[in-house]
PDB file of N, CA and C in Angstrom:
ATOM      1  N   UNK A   1     -18.006 -14.452  65.948  1.00 91.00           N
ATOM      2  CA  UNK A   1     -18.085 -15.837  65.535  1.00 91.00           C
ATOM      3  C   UNK A   1     -17.341 -15.984  64.204  1.00 91.00           C
ATOM      4  N   UNK A   2     -16.782 -17.167  63.966  1.00 95.00           N
ATOM      5  CA  UNK A   2     -16.002 -17.429  62.760  1.00 95.00           C
ATOM      6  C   UNK A   2     -16.491 -18.699  62.089  1.00 95.00           C
ATOM      7  N   UNK A   3     -16.557 -18.694  60.750  1.00 96.00           N
ATOM      8  CA  UNK A   3     -16.917 -19.875  59.970  1.00 96.00           C
ATOM      9  C   UNK A   3     -16.068 -19.914  58.701  1.00 96.00           C
ATOM     10  N   UNK A   4     -15.630 -21.083  58.343  1.00 97.00           N
ATOM     11  CA  UNK A   4     -15.031 -21.317  57.036  1.00 97.00           C
ATOM     12  C   UNK A   4     -15.934 -22.329  56.342  1.00 97.00           C
ATOM     13  N   UNK A   5     -16.478 -21.948  55.204  1.00 97.00           N
ATOM     14  CA  UNK A   5     -17.458 -22.784  54.509  1.00 97.00           C
ATOM     15  C   UNK A   5     -16.894 -23.192  53.150  1.00 97.00           C
ATOM     16  N   UNK A   6     -16.944 -24.496  52.866  1.00 97.00           N
ATOM     17  CA  UNK A   6     -16.513 -25.010  51.577  1.00 97.00           C
ATOM     18  C   UNK A   6     -17.756 -25.159  50.707  1.00 97.00           C
ATOM     19  N   UNK A   7     -17.741 -24.503  49.549  1.00 96.00           N
ATOM     20  CA  UNK A   7     -18.865 -24.511  48.625  1.00 96.00           C
ATOM     21  C   UNK A   7     -18.464 -25.198  47.332  1.00 96.00           C
ATOM     22  N   UNK A   8     -19.211 -26.217  46.956  1.00 92.00           N
ATOM     23  CA  UNK A   8     -18.946 -26.956  45.729  1.00 92.00           C
ATOM     24  C   UNK A   8     -19.736 -26.324  44.594  1.00 92.00           C
ATOM     25  N   UNK A   9     -19.038 -26.018  43.515  1.00 87.00           N
ATOM     26  CA  UNK A   9     -19.687 -25.433  42.347  1.00 87.00           C
ATOM     27  C   UNK A   9     -20.464 -26.520  41.619  1.00 87.00           C
ATOM     28  N   UNK A  10     -21.748 -26.252  41.391  1.00 77.00           N
ATOM     29  CA  UNK A  10     -22.625 -27.185  40.690  1.00 77.00           C
ATOM     30  C   UNK A  10     -23.083 -26.481  39.429  1.00 77.00           C
ATOM     31  N   UNK A  11     -22.705 -27.020  38.273  1.00 67.00           N
ATOM     32  CA  UNK A  11     -23.067 -26.420  36.995  1.00 67.00           C
ATOM     33  C   UNK A  11     -24.045 -27.316  36.267  1.00 67.00           C
ATOM     34  N   UNK A  12     -25.000 -26.697  35.585  1.00 57.00           N
ATOM     35  CA  UNK A  12     -25.832 -27.478  34.682  1.00 57.00           C
ATOM     36  C   UNK A  12     -25.114 -27.467  33.346  1.00 57.00           C
ATOM     37  N   UNK A  13     -24.906 -28.627  32.783  1.00 51.00           N
ATOM     38  CA  UNK A  13     -24.154 -28.759  31.546  1.00 51.00           C
ATOM     39  C   UNK A  13     -25.143 -28.779  30.381  1.00 51.00           C
ATOM     40  N   UNK A  14     -25.029 -27.840  29.427  1.00 51.00           N
ATOM     41  CA  UNK A  14     -25.959 -27.864  28.295  1.00 51.00           C
ATOM     42  C   UNK A  14     -25.706 -29.081  27.407  1.00 51.00           C
ATOM     43  N   UNK A  15     -26.745 -29.521  26.711  1.00 46.00           N
ATOM     44  CA  UNK A  15     -26.618 -30.690  25.837  1.00 46.00           C
ATOM     45  C   UNK A  15     -25.675 -30.418  24.672  1.00 46.00           C
ATOM     46  N   UNK A  16     -25.652 -29.175  24.172  1.00 44.00           N
ATOM     47  CA  UNK A  16     -24.770 -28.802  23.072  1.00 44.00           C
ATOM     48  C   UNK A  16     -23.411 -28.435  23.661  1.00 44.00           C
ATOM     49  N   UNK A  17     -22.394 -29.266  23.394  1.00 50.00           N
ATOM     50  CA  UNK A  17     -21.082 -29.067  23.998  1.00 50.00           C
ATOM     51  C   UNK A  17     -20.371 -27.826  23.482  1.00 50.00           C
ATOM     52  N   UNK A  18     -20.883 -27.216  22.383  1.00 45.00           N
ATOM     53  CA  UNK A  18     -20.272 -25.992  21.858  1.00 45.00           C
ATOM     54  C   UNK A  18     -20.678 -24.766  22.670  1.00 45.00           C
ATOM     55  N   UNK A  19     -21.694 -24.910  23.503  1.00 42.00           N
ATOM     56  CA  UNK A  19     -22.144 -23.802  24.341  1.00 42.00           C
ATOM     57  C   UNK A  19     -21.328 -23.722  25.607  1.00 42.00           C
ATOM     58  N   UNK A  20     -21.343 -22.554  26.231  1.00 52.00           N
ATOM     59  CA  UNK A  20     -20.681 -22.410  27.523  1.00 52.00           C
ATOM     60  C   UNK A  20     -21.484 -23.157  28.577  1.00 52.00           C
ATOM     61  N   UNK A  21     -20.850 -23.407  29.729  1.00 53.00           N
ATOM     62  CA  UNK A  21     -21.551 -24.071  30.822  1.00 53.00           C
ATOM     63  C   UNK A  21     -22.777 -23.267  31.211  1.00 53.00           C
ATOM     64  N   UNK A  22     -23.748 -23.968  31.737  1.00 59.00           N
ATOM     65  CA  UNK A  22     -25.000 -23.338  32.127  1.00 59.00           C
ATOM     66  C   UNK A  22     -24.896 -22.624  33.463  1.00 59.00           C
ATOM     67  N   UNK A  23     -26.003 -22.492  34.089  1.00 65.00           N
ATOM     68  CA  UNK A  23     -26.141 -21.796  35.364  1.00 65.00           C
ATOM     69  C   UNK A  23     -25.279 -22.458  36.445  1.00 65.00           C
ATOM     70  N   UNK A  24     -24.689 -21.645  37.308  1.00 74.00           N
ATOM     71  CA  UNK A  24     -23.837 -22.169  38.380  1.00 74.00           C
ATOM     72  C   UNK A  24     -24.525 -21.950  39.727  1.00 74.00           C
ATOM     73  N   UNK A  25     -24.562 -22.994  40.522  1.00 77.00           N
ATOM     74  CA  UNK A  25     -25.062 -22.947  41.895  1.00 77.00           C
ATOM     75  C   UNK A  25     -23.945 -23.403  42.813  1.00 77.00           C
ATOM     76  N   UNK A  26     -24.024 -23.019  44.065  1.00 86.00           N
ATOM     77  CA  UNK A  26     -23.041 -23.447  45.055  1.00 86.00           C
ATOM     78  C   UNK A  26     -23.730 -24.278  46.115  1.00 86.00           C
ATOM     79  N   UNK A  27     -23.117 -25.420  46.455  1.00 86.00           N
ATOM     80  CA  UNK A  27     -23.653 -26.326  47.466  1.00 86.00           C
ATOM     81  C   UNK A  27     -22.655 -26.427  48.610  1.00 86.00           C
ATOM     82  N   UNK A  28     -23.082 -26.092  49.816  1.00 92.00           N
ATOM     83  CA  UNK A  28     -22.205 -26.232  50.978  1.00 92.00           C
ATOM     84  C   UNK A  28     -21.937 -27.711  51.237  1.00 92.00           C
ATOM     85  N   UNK A  29     -20.659 -28.066  51.341  1.00 93.00           N
ATOM     86  CA  UNK A  29     -20.321 -29.462  51.621  1.00 93.00           C
ATOM     87  C   UNK A  29     -19.554 -29.624  52.930  1.00 93.00           C
ATOM     88  N   UNK A  30     -19.039 -28.529  53.485  1.00 96.00           N
ATOM     89  CA  UNK A  30     -18.303 -28.624  54.754  1.00 96.00           C
ATOM     90  C   UNK A  30     -18.272 -27.251  55.422  1.00 96.00           C
ATOM     91  N   UNK A  31     -18.168 -27.272  56.769  1.00 97.00           N
ATOM     92  CA  UNK A  31     -18.082 -26.034  57.550  1.00 97.00           C
ATOM     93  C   UNK A  31     -17.124 -26.270  58.698  1.00 97.00           C
ATOM     94  N   UNK A  32     -16.236 -25.301  58.924  1.00 97.00           N
ATOM     95  CA  UNK A  32     -15.226 -25.420  59.973  1.00 97.00           C
ATOM     96  C   UNK A  32     -15.237 -24.172  60.852  1.00 97.00           C
ATOM     97  N   UNK A  33     -14.707 -24.318  62.059  1.00 96.00           N
ATOM     98  CA  UNK A  33     -14.566 -23.161  62.946  1.00 96.00           C
ATOM     99  C   UNK A  33     -13.110 -22.693  62.969  1.00 96.00           C
ATOM    100  N   UNK A  34     -12.365 -23.022  61.909  1.00 97.00           N
ATOM    101  CA  UNK A  34     -10.983 -22.582  61.746  1.00 97.00           C
ATOM    102  C   UNK A  34     -10.736 -22.381  60.250  1.00 97.00           C
ATOM    103  N   UNK A  35      -9.686 -21.659  59.912  1.00 97.00           N
ATOM    104  CA  UNK A  35      -9.327 -21.438  58.518  1.00 97.00           C
ATOM    105  C   UNK A  35      -8.505 -22.632  58.033  1.00 97.00           C
ATOM    106  N   UNK A  36      -9.024 -23.418  57.079  1.00 96.00           N
ATOM    107  CA  UNK A  36      -8.256 -24.563  56.596  1.00 96.00           C
ATOM    108  C   UNK A  36      -7.071 -24.165  55.719  1.00 96.00           C
ATOM    109  N   UNK A  37      -6.931 -22.893  55.433  1.00 96.00           N
ATOM    110  CA  UNK A  37      -5.765 -22.409  54.700  1.00 96.00           C
ATOM    111  C   UNK A  37      -5.797 -22.651  53.204  1.00 96.00           C
ATOM    112  N   UNK A  38      -6.924 -23.062  52.657  1.00 97.00           N
ATOM    113  CA  UNK A  38      -7.005 -23.311  51.218  1.00 97.00           C
ATOM    114  C   UNK A  38      -6.950 -21.991  50.457  1.00 97.00           C
ATOM    115  N   UNK A  39      -6.136 -21.977  49.406  1.00 97.00           N
ATOM    116  CA  UNK A  39      -5.962 -20.791  48.582  1.00 97.00           C
ATOM    117  C   UNK A  39      -6.332 -21.115  47.140  1.00 97.00           C
ATOM    118  N   UNK A  40      -6.673 -20.080  46.391  1.00 97.00           N
ATOM    119  CA  UNK A  40      -7.003 -20.228  44.973  1.00 97.00           C
ATOM    120  C   UNK A  40      -5.890 -21.002  44.260  1.00 97.00           C
ATOM    121  N   UNK A  41      -6.288 -22.014  43.488  1.00 97.00           N
ATOM    122  CA  UNK A  41      -5.332 -22.820  42.749  1.00 97.00           C
ATOM    123  C   UNK A  41      -4.934 -24.110  43.446  1.00 97.00           C
ATOM    124  N   UNK A  42      -5.227 -24.236  44.749  1.00 98.00           N
ATOM    125  CA  UNK A  42      -4.919 -25.481  45.469  1.00 98.00           C
ATOM    126  C   UNK A  42      -5.795 -26.618  44.950  1.00 98.00           C
ATOM    127  N   UNK A  43      -5.220 -27.809  44.911  1.00 97.00           N
ATOM    128  CA  UNK A  43      -5.972 -29.022  44.599  1.00 97.00           C
ATOM    129  C   UNK A  43      -6.296 -29.710  45.918  1.00 97.00           C
ATOM    130  N   UNK A  44      -7.525 -30.199  46.035  1.00 97.00           N
ATOM    131  CA  UNK A  44      -7.944 -30.926  47.235  1.00 97.00           C
ATOM    132  C   UNK A  44      -8.657 -32.202  46.806  1.00 97.00           C
ATOM    133  N   UNK A  45      -8.641 -33.190  47.670  1.00 96.00           N
ATOM    134  CA  UNK A  45      -9.370 -34.435  47.433  1.00 96.00           C
ATOM    135  C   UNK A  45     -10.601 -34.416  48.325  1.00 96.00           C
ATOM    136  N   UNK A  46     -11.766 -34.497  47.728  1.00 95.00           N
ATOM    137  CA  UNK A  46     -13.019 -34.594  48.475  1.00 95.00           C
ATOM    138  C   UNK A  46     -13.323 -36.088  48.569  1.00 95.00           C
ATOM    139  N   UNK A  47     -13.430 -36.592  49.786  1.00 94.00           N
ATOM    140  CA  UNK A  47     -13.557 -38.025  50.014  1.00 94.00           C
ATOM    141  C   UNK A  47     -14.939 -38.384  50.548  1.00 94.00           C
ATOM    142  N   UNK A  48     -15.560 -39.360  49.912  1.00 91.00           N
ATOM    143  CA  UNK A  48     -16.847 -39.911  50.355  1.00 91.00           C
ATOM    144  C   UNK A  48     -17.925 -38.840  50.555  1.00 91.00           C
ATOM    145  N   UNK A  49     -18.083 -37.979  49.571  1.00 89.00           N
ATOM    146  CA  UNK A  49     -19.135 -36.968  49.615  1.00 89.00           C
ATOM    147  C   UNK A  49     -20.483 -37.646  49.407  1.00 89.00           C
ATOM    148  N   UNK A  50     -21.418 -37.352  50.273  1.00 85.00           N
ATOM    149  CA  UNK A  50     -22.756 -37.929  50.185  1.00 85.00           C
ATOM    150  C   UNK A  50     -23.728 -36.814  49.836  1.00 85.00           C
ATOM    151  N   UNK A  51     -24.241 -36.851  48.623  1.00 79.00           N
ATOM    152  CA  UNK A  51     -25.272 -35.917  48.183  1.00 79.00           C
ATOM    153  C   UNK A  51     -26.472 -36.727  47.736  1.00 79.00           C
ATOM    154  N   UNK A  52     -27.638 -36.151  47.825  1.00 76.00           N
ATOM    155  CA  UNK A  52     -28.828 -36.822  47.311  1.00 76.00           C
ATOM    156  C   UNK A  52     -29.520 -37.678  48.343  1.00 76.00           C
ATOM    157  N   UNK A  53     -30.038 -38.797  47.879  1.00 77.00           N
ATOM    158  CA  UNK A  53     -30.837 -39.689  48.722  1.00 77.00           C
ATOM    159  C   UNK A  53     -30.022 -40.922  49.117  1.00 77.00           C
ATOM    160  N   UNK A  54     -30.656 -41.818  49.824  1.00 79.00           N
ATOM    161  CA  UNK A  54     -29.978 -43.052  50.241  1.00 79.00           C
ATOM    162  C   UNK A  54     -29.519 -43.897  49.052  1.00 79.00           C
ATOM    163  N   UNK A  55     -30.216 -43.771  47.930  1.00 82.00           N
ATOM    164  CA  UNK A  55     -29.853 -44.546  46.747  1.00 82.00           C
ATOM    165  C   UNK A  55     -28.569 -44.028  46.098  1.00 82.00           C
ATOM    166  N   UNK A  56     -28.211 -42.777  46.350  1.00 80.00           N
ATOM    167  CA  UNK A  56     -27.009 -42.186  45.770  1.00 80.00           C
ATOM    168  C   UNK A  56     -25.797 -42.588  46.601  1.00 80.00           C
ATOM    169  N   UNK A  57     -24.862 -43.250  45.957  1.00 84.00           N
ATOM    170  CA  UNK A  57     -23.647 -43.703  46.635  1.00 84.00           C
ATOM    171  C   UNK A  57     -22.708 -42.524  46.887  1.00 84.00           C
ATOM    172  N   UNK A  58     -21.993 -42.527  48.021  1.00 86.00           N
ATOM    173  CA  UNK A  58     -20.967 -41.503  48.244  1.00 86.00           C
ATOM    174  C   UNK A  58     -19.875 -41.643  47.177  1.00 86.00           C
ATOM    175  N   UNK A  59     -19.232 -40.544  46.844  1.00 86.00           N
ATOM    176  CA  UNK A  59     -18.173 -40.591  45.851  1.00 86.00           C
ATOM    177  C   UNK A  59     -17.060 -39.630  46.229  1.00 86.00           C
ATOM    178  N   UNK A  60     -15.893 -39.873  45.664  1.00 89.00           N
ATOM    179  CA  UNK A  60     -14.706 -39.063  45.929  1.00 89.00           C
ATOM    180  C   UNK A  60     -14.211 -38.484  44.614  1.00 89.00           C
ATOM    181  N   UNK A  61     -13.613 -37.302  44.683  1.00 92.00           N
ATOM    182  CA  UNK A  61     -13.114 -36.660  43.476  1.00 92.00           C
ATOM    183  C   UNK A  61     -12.088 -35.592  43.837  1.00 92.00           C
ATOM    184  N   UNK A  62     -11.282 -35.243  42.844  1.00 94.00           N
ATOM    185  CA  UNK A  62     -10.322 -34.156  43.012  1.00 94.00           C
ATOM    186  C   UNK A  62     -11.002 -32.847  42.652  1.00 94.00           C
ATOM    187  N   UNK A  63     -10.699 -31.796  43.415  1.00 95.00           N
ATOM    188  CA  UNK A  63     -11.300 -30.492  43.161  1.00 95.00           C
ATOM    189  C   UNK A  63     -10.212 -29.417  43.178  1.00 95.00           C
ATOM    190  N   UNK A  64     -10.548 -28.305  42.566  1.00 96.00           N
ATOM    191  CA  UNK A  64      -9.654 -27.163  42.487  1.00 96.00           C
ATOM    192  C   UNK A  64     -10.307 -25.990  43.197  1.00 96.00           C
ATOM    193  N   UNK A  65      -9.546 -25.288  44.044  1.00 97.00           N
ATOM    194  CA  UNK A  65     -10.067 -24.095  44.713  1.00 97.00           C
ATOM    195  C   UNK A  65     -10.120 -22.983  43.679  1.00 97.00           C
ATOM    196  N   UNK A  66     -11.322 -22.481  43.413  1.00 96.00           N
ATOM    197  CA  UNK A  66     -11.514 -21.441  42.406  1.00 96.00           C
ATOM    198  C   UNK A  66     -11.548 -20.044  42.997  1.00 96.00           C
ATOM    199  N   UNK A  67     -12.029 -19.941  44.238  1.00 96.00           N
ATOM    200  CA  UNK A  67     -12.200 -18.614  44.815  1.00 96.00           C
ATOM    201  C   UNK A  67     -12.187 -18.696  46.331  1.00 96.00           C
ATOM    202  N   UNK A  68     -11.766 -17.616  46.943  1.00 97.00           N
ATOM    203  CA  UNK A  68     -11.755 -17.500  48.404  1.00 97.00           C
ATOM    204  C   UNK A  68     -12.251 -16.089  48.711  1.00 97.00           C
ATOM    205  N   UNK A  69     -13.413 -16.013  49.349  1.00 97.00           N
ATOM    206  CA  UNK A  69     -14.040 -14.729  49.633  1.00 97.00           C
ATOM    207  C   UNK A  69     -14.171 -14.540  51.137  1.00 97.00           C
ATOM    208  N   UNK A  70     -13.814 -13.363  51.605  1.00 97.00           N
ATOM    209  CA  UNK A  70     -13.992 -13.012  53.017  1.00 97.00           C
ATOM    210  C   UNK A  70     -15.309 -12.266  53.144  1.00 97.00           C
ATOM    211  N   UNK A  71     -16.091 -12.632  54.146  1.00 96.00           N
ATOM    212  CA  UNK A  71     -17.416 -12.037  54.315  1.00 96.00           C
ATOM    213  C   UNK A  71     -17.609 -11.626  55.774  1.00 96.00           C
ATOM    214  N   UNK A  72     -18.150 -10.438  55.960  1.00 96.00           N
ATOM    215  CA  UNK A  72     -18.499  -9.963  57.303  1.00 96.00           C
ATOM    216  C   UNK A  72     -20.018  -9.839  57.353  1.00 96.00           C
ATOM    217  N   UNK A  73     -20.630 -10.526  58.316  1.00 93.00           N
ATOM    218  CA  UNK A  73     -22.077 -10.472  58.506  1.00 93.00           C
ATOM    219  C   UNK A  73     -22.350  -9.889  59.891  1.00 93.00           C
ATOM    220  N   UNK A  74     -22.614  -8.573  59.958  1.00 92.00           N
ATOM    221  CA  UNK A  74     -22.883  -7.962  61.257  1.00 92.00           C
ATOM    222  C   UNK A  74     -24.120  -8.567  61.914  1.00 92.00           C
ATOM    223  N   UNK A  75     -24.038  -8.810  63.196  1.00 88.00           N
ATOM    224  CA  UNK A  75     -25.160  -9.360  63.945  1.00 88.00           C
ATOM    225  C   UNK A  75     -26.256  -8.325  64.117  1.00 88.00           C
ATOM    226  N   UNK A  76     -27.474  -8.805  64.226  1.00 86.00           N
ATOM    227  CA  UNK A  76     -28.613  -7.918  64.455  1.00 86.00           C
ATOM    228  C   UNK A  76     -29.421  -8.430  65.632  1.00 86.00           C
ATOM    229  N   UNK A  77     -30.041  -7.537  66.344  1.00 86.00           N
ATOM    230  CA  UNK A  77     -30.927  -7.861  67.462  1.00 86.00           C
ATOM    231  C   UNK A  77     -30.308  -8.872  68.421  1.00 86.00           C
ATOM    232  N   UNK A  78     -29.119  -8.560  68.912  1.00 84.00           N
ATOM    233  CA  UNK A  78     -28.477  -9.399  69.912  1.00 84.00           C
ATOM    234  C   UNK A  78     -27.702 -10.586  69.364  1.00 84.00           C
ATOM    235  N   UNK A  79     -27.749 -10.820  68.067  1.00 89.00           N
ATOM    236  CA  UNK A  79     -26.977 -11.925  67.486  1.00 89.00           C
ATOM    237  C   UNK A  79     -25.528 -11.494  67.313  1.00 89.00           C
ATOM    238  N   UNK A  80     -24.623 -12.473  67.346  1.00 91.00           N
ATOM    239  CA  UNK A  80     -23.204 -12.196  67.198  1.00 91.00           C
ATOM    240  C   UNK A  80     -22.849 -11.906  65.742  1.00 91.00           C
ATOM    241  N   UNK A  81     -21.828 -11.084  65.543  1.00 94.00           N
ATOM    242  CA  UNK A  81     -21.279 -10.871  64.209  1.00 94.00           C
ATOM    243  C   UNK A  81     -20.643 -12.170  63.742  1.00 94.00           C
ATOM    244  N   UNK A  82     -20.601 -12.365  62.419  1.00 94.00           N
ATOM    245  CA  UNK A  82     -19.970 -13.559  61.855  1.00 94.00           C
ATOM    246  C   UNK A  82     -18.942 -13.123  60.823  1.00 94.00           C
ATOM    247  N   UNK A  83     -17.740 -13.642  60.963  1.00 96.00           N
ATOM    248  CA  UNK A  83     -16.709 -13.472  59.941  1.00 96.00           C
ATOM    249  C   UNK A  83     -16.586 -14.815  59.241  1.00 96.00           C
ATOM    250  N   UNK A  84     -16.788 -14.813  57.897  1.00 97.00           N
ATOM    251  CA  UNK A  84     -16.767 -16.066  57.134  1.00 97.00           C
ATOM    252  C   UNK A  84     -15.677 -16.029  56.071  1.00 97.00           C
ATOM    253  N   UNK A  85     -15.142 -17.194  55.846  1.00 98.00           N
ATOM    254  CA  UNK A  85     -14.312 -17.420  54.668  1.00 98.00           C
ATOM    255  C   UNK A  85     -15.091 -18.404  53.804  1.00 98.00           C
ATOM    256  N   UNK A  86     -15.462 -17.966  52.609  1.00 97.00           N
ATOM    257  CA  UNK A  86     -16.192 -18.812  51.678  1.00 97.00           C
ATOM    258  C   UNK A  86     -15.191 -19.331  50.649  1.00 97.00           C
ATOM    259  N   UNK A  87     -15.020 -20.643  50.608  1.00 98.00           N
ATOM    260  CA  UNK A  87     -14.042 -21.264  49.722  1.00 98.00           C
ATOM    261  C   UNK A  87     -14.807 -22.056  48.666  1.00 98.00           C
ATOM    262  N   UNK A  88     -14.726 -21.588  47.433  1.00 97.00           N
ATOM    263  CA  UNK A  88     -15.451 -22.201  46.331  1.00 97.00           C
ATOM    264  C   UNK A  88     -14.534 -23.178  45.604  1.00 97.00           C
ATOM    265  N   UNK A  89     -15.023 -24.431  45.451  1.00 96.00           N
ATOM    266  CA  UNK A  89     -14.238 -25.457  44.754  1.00 96.00           C
ATOM    267  C   UNK A  89     -15.035 -26.005  43.570  1.00 96.00           C
ATOM    268  N   UNK A  90     -14.307 -26.591  42.618  1.00 92.00           N
ATOM    269  CA  UNK A  90     -14.933 -27.196  41.447  1.00 92.00           C
ATOM    270  C   UNK A  90     -14.271 -28.546  41.193  1.00 92.00           C
ATOM    271  N   UNK A  91     -15.079 -29.542  40.867  1.00 90.00           N
ATOM    272  CA  UNK A  91     -14.536 -30.860  40.518  1.00 90.00           C
ATOM    273  C   UNK A  91     -13.670 -30.724  39.274  1.00 90.00           C
ATOM    274  N   UNK A  92     -12.531 -31.403  39.274  1.00 89.00           N
ATOM    275  CA  UNK A  92     -11.603 -31.316  38.150  1.00 89.00           C
ATOM    276  C   UNK A  92     -12.130 -32.101  36.948  1.00 89.00           C
ATOM    277  N   UNK A  93     -12.659 -33.297  37.180  1.00 84.00           N
ATOM    278  CA  UNK A  93     -13.139 -34.149  36.089  1.00 84.00           C
ATOM    279  C   UNK A  93     -14.604 -33.849  35.768  1.00 84.00           C
ATOM    280  N   UNK A  94     -14.897 -33.625  34.487  1.00 74.00           N
ATOM    281  CA  UNK A  94     -16.247 -33.273  34.038  1.00 74.00           C
ATOM    282  C   UNK A  94     -17.285 -34.328  34.423  1.00 74.00           C
ATOM    283  N   UNK A  95     -16.866 -35.593  34.513  1.00 75.00           N
ATOM    284  CA  UNK A  95     -17.779 -36.672  34.899  1.00 75.00           C
ATOM    285  C   UNK A  95     -18.437 -36.367  36.249  1.00 75.00           C
ATOM    286  N   UNK A  96     -17.674 -35.860  37.189  1.00 72.00           N
ATOM    287  CA  UNK A  96     -18.198 -35.574  38.525  1.00 72.00           C
ATOM    288  C   UNK A  96     -19.049 -34.314  38.528  1.00 72.00           C
ATOM    289  N   UNK A  97     -18.690 -33.335  37.695  1.00 72.00           N
ATOM    290  CA  UNK A  97     -19.504 -32.120  37.585  1.00 72.00           C
ATOM    291  C   UNK A  97     -20.903 -32.504  37.109  1.00 72.00           C
ATOM    292  N   UNK A  98     -20.981 -33.350  36.089  1.00 73.00           N
ATOM    293  CA  UNK A  98     -22.280 -33.777  35.563  1.00 73.00           C
ATOM    294  C   UNK A  98     -23.056 -34.591  36.602  1.00 73.00           C
ATOM    295  N   UNK A  99     -22.376 -35.463  37.347  1.00 75.00           N
ATOM    296  CA  UNK A  99     -23.041 -36.284  38.367  1.00 75.00           C
ATOM    297  C   UNK A  99     -23.604 -35.405  39.487  1.00 75.00           C
ATOM    298  N   UNK A 100     -22.821 -34.447  39.932  1.00 76.00           N
ATOM    299  CA  UNK A 100     -23.265 -33.539  40.989  1.00 76.00           C
ATOM    300  C   UNK A 100     -24.458 -32.713  40.503  1.00 76.00           C
ATOM    301  N   UNK A 101     -24.380 -32.213  39.265  1.00 73.00           N
ATOM    302  CA  UNK A 101     -25.483 -31.421  38.710  1.00 73.00           C
ATOM    303  C   UNK A 101     -26.764 -32.249  38.629  1.00 73.00           C
ATOM    304  N   UNK A 102     -26.651 -33.510  38.220  1.00 77.00           N
ATOM    305  CA  UNK A 102     -27.821 -34.375  38.125  1.00 77.00           C
ATOM    306  C   UNK A 102     -28.473 -34.590  39.494  1.00 77.00           C
ATOM    307  N   UNK A 103     -27.672 -34.846  40.508  1.00 76.00           N
ATOM    308  CA  UNK A 103     -28.204 -35.048  41.862  1.00 76.00           C
ATOM    309  C   UNK A 103     -28.886 -33.769  42.347  1.00 76.00           C
ATOM    310  N   UNK A 104     -28.246 -32.620  42.125  1.00 72.00           N
ATOM    311  CA  UNK A 104     -28.822 -31.357  42.601  1.00 72.00           C
ATOM    312  C   UNK A 104     -30.112 -31.022  41.864  1.00 72.00           C
ATOM    313  N   UNK A 105     -30.176 -31.309  40.567  1.00 73.00           N
ATOM    314  CA  UNK A 105     -31.420 -31.077  39.812  1.00 73.00           C
ATOM    315  C   UNK A 105     -32.554 -31.928  40.384  1.00 73.00           C
ATOM    316  N   UNK A 106     -32.237 -33.184  40.674  1.00 76.00           N
ATOM    317  CA  UNK A 106     -33.238 -34.105  41.209  1.00 76.00           C
ATOM    318  C   UNK A 106     -33.711 -33.659  42.591  1.00 76.00           C
ATOM    319  N   UNK A 107     -32.783 -33.176  43.412  1.00 73.00           N
ATOM    320  CA  UNK A 107     -33.113 -32.779  44.782  1.00 73.00           C
ATOM    321  C   UNK A 107     -33.786 -31.409  44.854  1.00 73.00           C
ATOM    322  N   UNK A 108     -33.628 -30.583  43.809  1.00 68.00           N
ATOM    323  CA  UNK A 108     -34.175 -29.222  43.790  1.00 68.00           C
ATOM    324  C   UNK A 108     -34.960 -28.990  42.507  1.00 68.00           C
ATOM    325  N   UNK A 109     -36.083 -29.661  42.321  1.00 70.00           N
ATOM    326  CA  UNK A 109     -36.831 -29.534  41.065  1.00 70.00           C
ATOM    327  C   UNK A 109     -37.221 -28.080  40.799  1.00 70.00           C
ATOM    328  N   UNK A 110     -37.020 -27.677  39.550  1.00 65.00           N
ATOM    329  CA  UNK A 110     -37.400 -26.327  39.148  1.00 65.00           C
ATOM    330  C   UNK A 110     -36.378 -25.261  39.458  1.00 65.00           C
ATOM    331  N   UNK A 111     -35.296 -25.590  40.173  1.00 59.00           N
ATOM    332  CA  UNK A 111     -34.303 -24.593  40.557  1.00 59.00           C
ATOM    333  C   UNK A 111     -33.186 -24.439  39.534  1.00 59.00           C
ATOM    334  N   UNK A 112     -33.055 -25.399  38.607  1.00 57.00           N
ATOM    335  CA  UNK A 112     -32.001 -25.356  37.605  1.00 57.00           C
ATOM    336  C   UNK A 112     -32.617 -25.296  36.225  1.00 57.00           C
ATOM    337  N   UNK A 113     -31.928 -24.606  35.319  1.00 57.00           N
ATOM    338  CA  UNK A 113     -32.354 -24.594  33.914  1.00 57.00           C
ATOM    339  C   UNK A 113     -31.921 -25.896  33.271  1.00 57.00           C
ATOM    340  N   UNK A 114     -32.707 -26.377  32.300  1.00 53.00           N
ATOM    341  CA  UNK A 114     -32.314 -27.578  31.542  1.00 53.00           C
ATOM    342  C   UNK A 114     -31.479 -27.196  30.359  1.00 53.00           C
TER     343      UNK A 114
END
């Protein structure tokens, strides 16, 4: 079996801007049964991403491919093996990084550091 998974980097931004970015989490935003061919350094446009609840409006933003990892997950007990391409992206504009982090904090209480 084959999967290509797009993972959006979600960072908690510390209040003190002199500090480095906080903890990083990855949120799956798309999955394909083919290799989309994205490579490290590529710019992509994420269109109408819907995260959070019904009150959260979909939004679009430019992202940068930060990493591409190949993963082999051997099947167990009759399950099929899985070959995955994990493609990690990050929003280019800090405004969207903060918005995504806020939604993820709200949706996952206690999972992120403040």
